[in-house]
Amino acid sequence: MKAVLFFAGLAASITVMAGVKPLQVGEQIPATKPATLEGKAFDLMAAAQEQRLAIIFYRGGWCPYCNTHLGHLQEADAELRELGYRILAISPDSPAKVRESLDKGRMTYTLLSDSSMETAKAFGIAFEVEQPMLDKLASYNIDIEAASGKTHHLLPVPSVFLVGTDGVIDFVHSDENYTVRLTAEALLAAANAAVQSGP
């Protein structure tokens, strides 16, 4: 079994939010298929067998913290590619909304849609947004139903999973405080450590 990765004083951060239990280091990623911008199924397991994955879950293109994080990931994309990684950024946004994020950010990595939230559920990071928070979001003209095209009121805890070509998770960062994000530097350090320790 792979060891939990520690670096620069940072360990995998685990949430305590009710109903949220992120998959952990050493576990296999689930056989789940979010959607491409064209609405086609994207097989995560098949993608992992081809190369290492950095799977990033974010709340949606409406979230300023997420957009900033996606921008920082863009800065790390070239170095991650050199390490053999492919970034997959997944949100509850519909494929059409995901395309808007891609067009705005001009990302070179892959954005995927998990509007059903089945992938986030399988990774153990889905939670239901309660009415007070829905009302608060509405006060900022944010409609997560319009973003996803669904009425489930589910969002993912922002999370990062590094996955080897064996489909096994090498590193996890998941924090219920949506303002806390893994930096590009920390992500690269974790990726370097993972490459040195396993397949």
PDB file of C-alpha atoms in Angstrom:
ATOM      1  CA  MET A   1       0.000   0.000   0.000  1.00  0.00           C
ATOM      2  CA  LYS A   2       1.265   3.470  -0.831  1.00  0.00           C
ATOM      3  CA  ALA A   3       2.285   5.765   1.958  1.00  0.00           C
ATOM      4  CA  VAL A   4       0.510   9.048   2.617  1.00  0.00           C
ATOM      5  CA  LEU A   5       2.573  11.825   1.055  1.00  0.00           C
ATOM      6  CA  PHE A   6       3.843  14.631   3.270  1.00  0.00           C
ATOM      7  CA  PHE A   7       5.798  17.599   1.945  1.00  0.00           C
ATOM      8  CA  ALA A   8       6.719  21.111   3.017  1.00  0.00           C
ATOM      9  CA  GLY A   9       4.775  20.606   6.248  1.00  0.00           C
ATOM     10  CA  LEU A  10       1.545  19.907   4.366  1.00  0.00           C
ATOM     11  CA  ALA A  11      -0.369  16.654   4.739  1.00  0.00           C
ATOM     12  CA  ALA A  12      -3.532  15.581   2.971  1.00  0.00           C
ATOM     13  CA  SER A  13      -6.358  17.666   4.408  1.00  0.00           C
ATOM     14  CA  ILE A  14      -9.538  15.753   5.219  1.00  0.00           C
ATOM     15  CA  THR A  15     -12.965  17.295   5.623  1.00  0.00           C
ATOM     16  CA  VAL A  16     -15.345  16.634   8.498  1.00  0.00           C
ATOM     17  CA  MET A  17     -18.476  17.924   6.741  1.00  0.00           C
ATOM     18  CA  ALA A  18     -21.457  15.653   7.328  1.00  0.00           C
ATOM     19  CA  GLY A  19     -21.853  13.095   4.554  1.00  0.00           C
ATOM     20  CA  VAL A  20     -18.465  13.884   3.042  1.00  0.00           C
ATOM     21  CA  LYS A  21     -15.783  11.203   3.113  1.00  0.00           C
ATOM     22  CA  PRO A  22     -13.154  11.690   0.398  1.00  0.00           C
ATOM     23  CA  LEU A  23     -11.431   8.668  -1.074  1.00  0.00           C
ATOM     24  CA  GLN A  24      -8.005   8.224   0.463  1.00  0.00           C
ATOM     25  CA  VAL A  25      -4.435   7.450  -0.558  1.00  0.00           C
ATOM     26  CA  GLY A  26      -4.138   3.813  -1.617  1.00  0.00           C
ATOM     27  CA  GLU A  27      -7.750   3.531  -2.799  1.00  0.00           C
ATOM     28  CA  GLN A  28      -8.752   2.853  -6.387  1.00  0.00           C
ATOM     29  CA  ILE A  29     -10.561   5.591  -8.259  1.00  0.00           C
ATOM     30  CA  PRO A  30     -14.180   4.705  -9.110  1.00  0.00           C
ATOM     31  CA  ALA A  31     -15.322   3.610 -12.556  1.00  0.00           C
ATOM     32  CA  THR A  32     -17.175   6.828 -13.259  1.00  0.00           C
ATOM     33  CA  LYS A  33     -17.650   8.873 -16.425  1.00  0.00           C
ATOM     34  CA  PRO A  34     -18.127  12.640 -16.323  1.00  0.00           C
ATOM     35  CA  ALA A  35     -18.974  14.397 -19.586  1.00  0.00           C
ATOM     36  CA  THR A  36     -16.834  16.192 -22.132  1.00  0.00           C
ATOM     37  CA  LEU A  37     -17.738  19.610 -23.542  1.00  0.00           C
ATOM     38  CA  GLU A  38     -19.554  17.716 -26.290  1.00  0.00           C
ATOM     39  CA  GLY A  39     -21.612  15.810 -23.720  1.00  0.00           C
ATOM     40  CA  LYS A  40     -19.854  12.498 -24.340  1.00  0.00           C
ATOM     41  CA  ALA A  41     -18.856  10.134 -21.524  1.00  0.00           C
ATOM     42  CA  PHE A  42     -15.230  10.443 -20.415  1.00  0.00           C
ATOM     43  CA  ASP A  43     -13.849   7.270 -18.825  1.00  0.00           C
ATOM     44  CA  LEU A  44     -11.646   8.284 -15.876  1.00  0.00           C
ATOM     45  CA  MET A  45     -10.259   4.786 -15.351  1.00  0.00           C
ATOM     46  CA  ALA A  46      -9.266   4.436 -19.000  1.00  0.00           C
ATOM     47  CA  ALA A  47      -7.612   7.856 -18.874  1.00  0.00           C
ATOM     48  CA  ALA A  48      -5.634   6.833 -15.769  1.00  0.00           C
ATOM     49  CA  GLN A  49      -4.354   3.720 -17.508  1.00  0.00           C
ATOM     50  CA  GLU A  50      -2.900   5.928 -20.239  1.00  0.00           C
ATOM     51  CA  GLN A  51      -1.086   8.382 -17.954  1.00  0.00           C
ATOM     52  CA  ARG A  52      -1.020   9.836 -14.446  1.00  0.00           C
ATOM     53  CA  LEU A  53      -3.924  12.125 -13.577  1.00  0.00           C
ATOM     54  CA  ALA A  54      -4.321  15.253 -11.482  1.00  0.00           C
ATOM     55  CA  ILE A  55      -8.079  15.284 -10.890  1.00  0.00           C
ATOM     56  CA  ILE A  56      -9.330  18.643  -9.643  1.00  0.00           C
ATOM     57  CA  PHE A  57     -12.876  19.131  -8.387  1.00  0.00           C
ATOM     58  CA  TYR A  58     -14.154  22.721  -8.299  1.00  0.00           C
ATOM     59  CA  ARG A  59     -17.527  24.281  -7.531  1.00  0.00           C
ATOM     60  CA  GLY A  60     -18.161  25.926 -10.899  1.00  0.00           C
ATOM     61  CA  GLY A  61     -17.333  28.793 -13.185  1.00  0.00           C
ATOM     62  CA  TRP A  62     -19.451  31.106 -11.022  1.00  0.00           C
ATOM     63  CA  CYS A  63     -17.012  30.735  -8.097  1.00  0.00           C
ATOM     64  CA  PRO A  64     -14.218  33.368  -8.032  1.00  0.00           C
ATOM     65  CA  TYR A  65     -12.030  31.179  -5.816  1.00  0.00           C
ATOM     66  CA  CYS A  66     -12.363  28.358  -8.336  1.00  0.00           C
ATOM     67  CA  ASN A  67     -11.514  30.603 -11.269  1.00  0.00           C
ATOM     68  CA  THR A  68      -8.399  31.845  -9.482  1.00  0.00           C
ATOM     69  CA  HIS A  69      -7.428  28.252  -8.699  1.00  0.00           C
ATOM     70  CA  LEU A  70      -7.957  27.168 -12.300  1.00  0.00           C
ATOM     71  CA  GLY A  71      -5.661  29.989 -13.370  1.00  0.00           C
ATOM     72  CA  HIS A  72      -2.963  28.819 -10.974  1.00  0.00           C
ATOM     73  CA  LEU A  73      -3.318  25.286 -12.317  1.00  0.00           C
ATOM     74  CA  GLN A  74      -2.705  26.632 -15.800  1.00  0.00           C
ATOM     75  CA  GLU A  75       0.667  27.892 -14.581  1.00  0.00           C
ATOM     76  CA  ALA A  76       1.556  24.372 -13.422  1.00  0.00           C
ATOM     77  CA  ASP A  77       0.231  22.513 -16.455  1.00  0.00           C
ATOM     78  CA  ALA A  78       3.471  22.427 -18.455  1.00  0.00           C
ATOM     79  CA  GLU A  79       5.522  21.095 -15.531  1.00  0.00           C
ATOM     80  CA  LEU A  80       2.874  18.517 -14.683  1.00  0.00           C
ATOM     81  CA  ARG A  81       2.930  17.328 -18.287  1.00  0.00           C
ATOM     82  CA  GLU A  82       6.688  16.896 -18.033  1.00  0.00           C
ATOM     83  CA  LEU A  83       6.086  14.672 -15.001  1.00  0.00           C
ATOM     84  CA  GLY A  84       3.628  12.607 -17.051  1.00  0.00           C
ATOM     85  CA  TYR A  85       0.424  14.065 -15.606  1.00  0.00           C
ATOM     86  CA  ARG A  86      -2.772  15.163 -17.273  1.00  0.00           C
ATOM     87  CA  ILE A  87      -4.950  17.693 -15.458  1.00  0.00           C
ATOM     88  CA  LEU A  88      -8.683  16.955 -15.414  1.00  0.00           C
ATOM     89  CA  ALA A  89     -10.766  19.714 -13.807  1.00  0.00           C
ATOM     90  CA  ILE A  90     -14.315  18.621 -12.981  1.00  0.00           C
ATOM     91  CA  SER A  91     -17.290  20.752 -11.890  1.00  0.00           C
ATOM     92  CA  PRO A  92     -21.086  20.425 -11.604  1.00  0.00           C
ATOM     93  CA  ASP A  93     -21.462  22.911 -14.467  1.00  0.00           C
ATOM     94  CA  SER A  94     -23.251  21.714 -17.588  1.00  0.00           C
ATOM     95  CA  PRO A  95     -21.049  21.110 -20.653  1.00  0.00           C
ATOM     96  CA  ALA A  96     -22.177  24.467 -22.081  1.00  0.00           C
ATOM     97  CA  LYS A  97     -21.197  26.303 -18.884  1.00  0.00           C
ATOM     98  CA  VAL A  98     -17.887  24.434 -18.755  1.00  0.00           C
ATOM     99  CA  ARG A  99     -17.143  25.630 -22.276  1.00  0.00           C
ATOM    100  CA  GLU A 100     -17.707  29.212 -21.110  1.00  0.00           C
ATOM    101  CA  SER A 101     -15.074  28.705 -18.393  1.00  0.00           C
ATOM    102  CA  LEU A 102     -12.672  27.230 -20.922  1.00  0.00           C
ATOM    103  CA  ASP A 103     -13.170  30.128 -23.310  1.00  0.00           C
ATOM    104  CA  LYS A 104     -12.646  32.706 -20.555  1.00  0.00           C
ATOM    105  CA  GLY A 105      -9.600  31.079 -19.010  1.00  0.00           C
ATOM    106  CA  ARG A 106      -7.989  29.710 -22.181  1.00  0.00           C
ATOM    107  CA  MET A 107      -6.873  26.600 -20.301  1.00  0.00           C
ATOM    108  CA  THR A 108      -4.670  24.045 -22.007  1.00  0.00           C
ATOM    109  CA  TYR A 109      -5.888  21.223 -19.774  1.00  0.00           C
ATOM    110  CA  THR A 110      -9.151  19.271 -19.834  1.00  0.00           C
ATOM    111  CA  LEU A 111     -12.377  20.553 -18.244  1.00  0.00           C
ATOM    112  CA  LEU A 112     -15.189  18.084 -17.636  1.00  0.00           C
ATOM    113  CA  SER A 113     -18.830  18.292 -16.570  1.00  0.00           C
ATOM    114  CA  ASP A 114     -20.270  16.362 -13.630  1.00  0.00           C
ATOM    115  CA  SER A 115     -23.711  17.956 -13.690  1.00  0.00           C
ATOM    116  CA  SER A 116     -25.303  14.819 -12.242  1.00  0.00           C
ATOM    117  CA  MET A 117     -22.688  14.902  -9.437  1.00  0.00           C
ATOM    118  CA  GLU A 118     -22.311  11.122  -9.762  1.00  0.00           C
ATOM    119  CA  THR A 119     -18.526  11.438 -10.063  1.00  0.00           C
ATOM    120  CA  ALA A 120     -18.245  13.712  -7.026  1.00  0.00           C
ATOM    121  CA  LYS A 121     -20.435  11.289  -5.078  1.00  0.00           C
ATOM    122  CA  ALA A 122     -18.209   8.381  -6.091  1.00  0.00           C
ATOM    123  CA  PHE A 123     -15.151  10.282  -4.862  1.00  0.00           C
ATOM    124  CA  GLY A 124     -16.941  10.984  -1.559  1.00  0.00           C
ATOM    125  CA  ILE A 125     -16.905  14.774  -1.803  1.00  0.00           C
ATOM    126  CA  ALA A 126     -20.513  15.706  -2.701  1.00  0.00           C
ATOM    127  CA  PHE A 127     -22.647  17.662  -0.266  1.00  0.00           C
ATOM    128  CA  GLU A 128     -26.072  19.275  -0.399  1.00  0.00           C
ATOM    129  CA  VAL A 129     -26.231  23.063  -0.287  1.00  0.00           C
ATOM    130  CA  GLU A 130     -28.766  24.101   2.349  1.00  0.00           C
ATOM    131  CA  GLN A 131     -31.357  26.809   1.775  1.00  0.00           C
ATOM    132  CA  PRO A 132     -29.595  29.597   3.721  1.00  0.00           C
ATOM    133  CA  MET A 133     -26.551  29.194   1.476  1.00  0.00           C
ATOM    134  CA  LEU A 134     -28.733  29.012  -1.638  1.00  0.00           C
ATOM    135  CA  ASP A 135     -30.313  32.295  -0.560  1.00  0.00           C
ATOM    136  CA  LYS A 136     -26.892  33.831   0.025  1.00  0.00           C
ATOM    137  CA  LEU A 137     -25.706  32.727  -3.412  1.00  0.00           C
ATOM    138  CA  ALA A 138     -28.891  34.120  -4.951  1.00  0.00           C
ATOM    139  CA  SER A 139     -28.141  37.482  -3.344  1.00  0.00           C
ATOM    140  CA  TYR A 140     -24.989  37.502  -5.505  1.00  0.00           C
ATOM    141  CA  ASN A 141     -27.021  36.490  -8.578  1.00  0.00           C
ATOM    142  CA  ILE A 142     -25.559  32.977  -8.467  1.00  0.00           C
ATOM    143  CA  ASP A 143     -27.928  30.183  -9.492  1.00  0.00           C
ATOM    144  CA  ILE A 144     -26.329  26.753  -9.172  1.00  0.00           C
ATOM    145  CA  GLU A 145     -29.394  25.148 -10.800  1.00  0.00           C
ATOM    146  CA  ALA A 146     -28.861  27.269 -13.892  1.00  0.00           C
ATOM    147  CA  ALA A 147     -25.148  26.406 -13.846  1.00  0.00           C
ATOM    148  CA  SER A 148     -25.651  22.645 -13.656  1.00  0.00           C
ATOM    149  CA  GLY A 149     -29.052  22.343 -15.300  1.00  0.00           C
ATOM    150  CA  LYS A 150     -30.064  20.143 -12.364  1.00  0.00           C
ATOM    151  CA  THR A 151     -32.118  20.608  -9.181  1.00  0.00           C
ATOM    152  CA  HIS A 152     -30.104  18.401  -6.832  1.00  0.00           C
ATOM    153  CA  HIS A 153     -28.459  21.372  -5.050  1.00  0.00           C
ATOM    154  CA  LEU A 154     -25.219  19.431  -4.756  1.00  0.00           C
ATOM    155  CA  LEU A 155     -21.688  20.807  -4.906  1.00  0.00           C
ATOM    156  CA  PRO A 156     -18.282  19.154  -4.507  1.00  0.00           C
ATOM    157  CA  VAL A 157     -15.865  19.992  -1.726  1.00  0.00           C
ATOM    158  CA  PRO A 158     -12.932  21.509  -3.674  1.00  0.00           C
ATOM    159  CA  SER A 159     -10.463  18.641  -3.895  1.00  0.00           C
ATOM    160  CA  VAL A 160      -7.322  17.389  -5.617  1.00  0.00           C
ATOM    161  CA  PHE A 161      -6.566  13.711  -6.290  1.00  0.00           C
ATOM    162  CA  LEU A 162      -3.280  12.580  -7.826  1.00  0.00           C
ATOM    163  CA  VAL A 163      -3.697   9.183  -9.481  1.00  0.00           C
ATOM    164  CA  GLY A 164      -1.092   6.754 -10.826  1.00  0.00           C
ATOM    165  CA  THR A 165      -1.371   4.649 -13.976  1.00  0.00           C
ATOM    166  CA  ASP A 166      -2.573   1.784 -11.779  1.00  0.00           C
ATOM    167  CA  GLY A 167      -5.679   3.857 -10.981  1.00  0.00           C
ATOM    168  CA  VAL A 168      -4.642   4.134  -7.334  1.00  0.00           C
ATOM    169  CA  ILE A 169      -4.738   7.466  -5.498  1.00  0.00           C
ATOM    170  CA  ASP A 170      -1.292   8.770  -4.521  1.00  0.00           C
ATOM    171  CA  PHE A 171      -2.298  12.034  -2.874  1.00  0.00           C
ATOM    172  CA  VAL A 172      -5.452  13.767  -1.636  1.00  0.00           C
ATOM    173  CA  HIS A 173      -6.195  17.342  -0.654  1.00  0.00           C
ATOM    174  CA  SER A 174      -9.816  18.077   0.271  1.00  0.00           C
ATOM    175  CA  ASP A 175     -10.981  20.933   2.499  1.00  0.00           C
ATOM    176  CA  GLU A 176     -14.533  21.948   3.329  1.00  0.00           C
ATOM    177  CA  ASN A 177     -13.368  25.573   3.555  1.00  0.00           C
ATOM    178  CA  TYR A 178     -13.765  26.516  -0.101  1.00  0.00           C
ATOM    179  CA  THR A 179     -11.261  29.365   0.267  1.00  0.00           C
ATOM    180  CA  VAL A 180      -8.470  26.889   1.036  1.00  0.00           C
ATOM    181  CA  ARG A 181      -6.942  25.580  -2.188  1.00  0.00           C
ATOM    182  CA  LEU A 182      -3.835  23.578  -2.944  1.00  0.00           C
ATOM    183  CA  THR A 183      -1.251  25.913  -4.464  1.00  0.00           C
ATOM    184  CA  ALA A 184       0.385  25.153  -7.797  1.00  0.00           C
ATOM    185  CA  GLU A 185       3.711  24.812  -5.984  1.00  0.00           C
ATOM    186  CA  ALA A 186       2.299  22.317  -3.494  1.00  0.00           C
ATOM    187  CA  LEU A 187       0.633  20.376  -6.294  1.00  0.00           C
ATOM    188  CA  LEU A 188       3.918  20.108  -8.187  1.00  0.00           C
ATOM    189  CA  ALA A 189       5.720  19.000  -5.031  1.00  0.00           C
ATOM    190  CA  ALA A 190       3.133  16.281  -4.435  1.00  0.00           C
ATOM    191  CA  ALA A 191       3.313  15.188  -8.062  1.00  0.00           C
ATOM    192  CA  ASN A 192       7.121  14.959  -7.923  1.00  0.00           C
ATOM    193  CA  ALA A 193       6.903  12.884  -4.747  1.00  0.00           C
ATOM    194  CA  ALA A 194       4.303  10.569  -6.288  1.00  0.00           C
ATOM    195  CA  VAL A 195       6.383  10.002  -9.414  1.00  0.00           C
ATOM    196  CA  GLN A 196       9.355   9.022  -7.290  1.00  0.00           C
ATOM    197  CA  SER A 197       7.363   6.648  -5.106  1.00  0.00           C
ATOM    198  CA  GLY A 198       5.234   4.605  -7.459  1.00  0.00           C
ATOM    199  CA  PRO A 199       3.943   3.585 -10.912  1.00  0.00           C
TER     200      PRO A 199
END
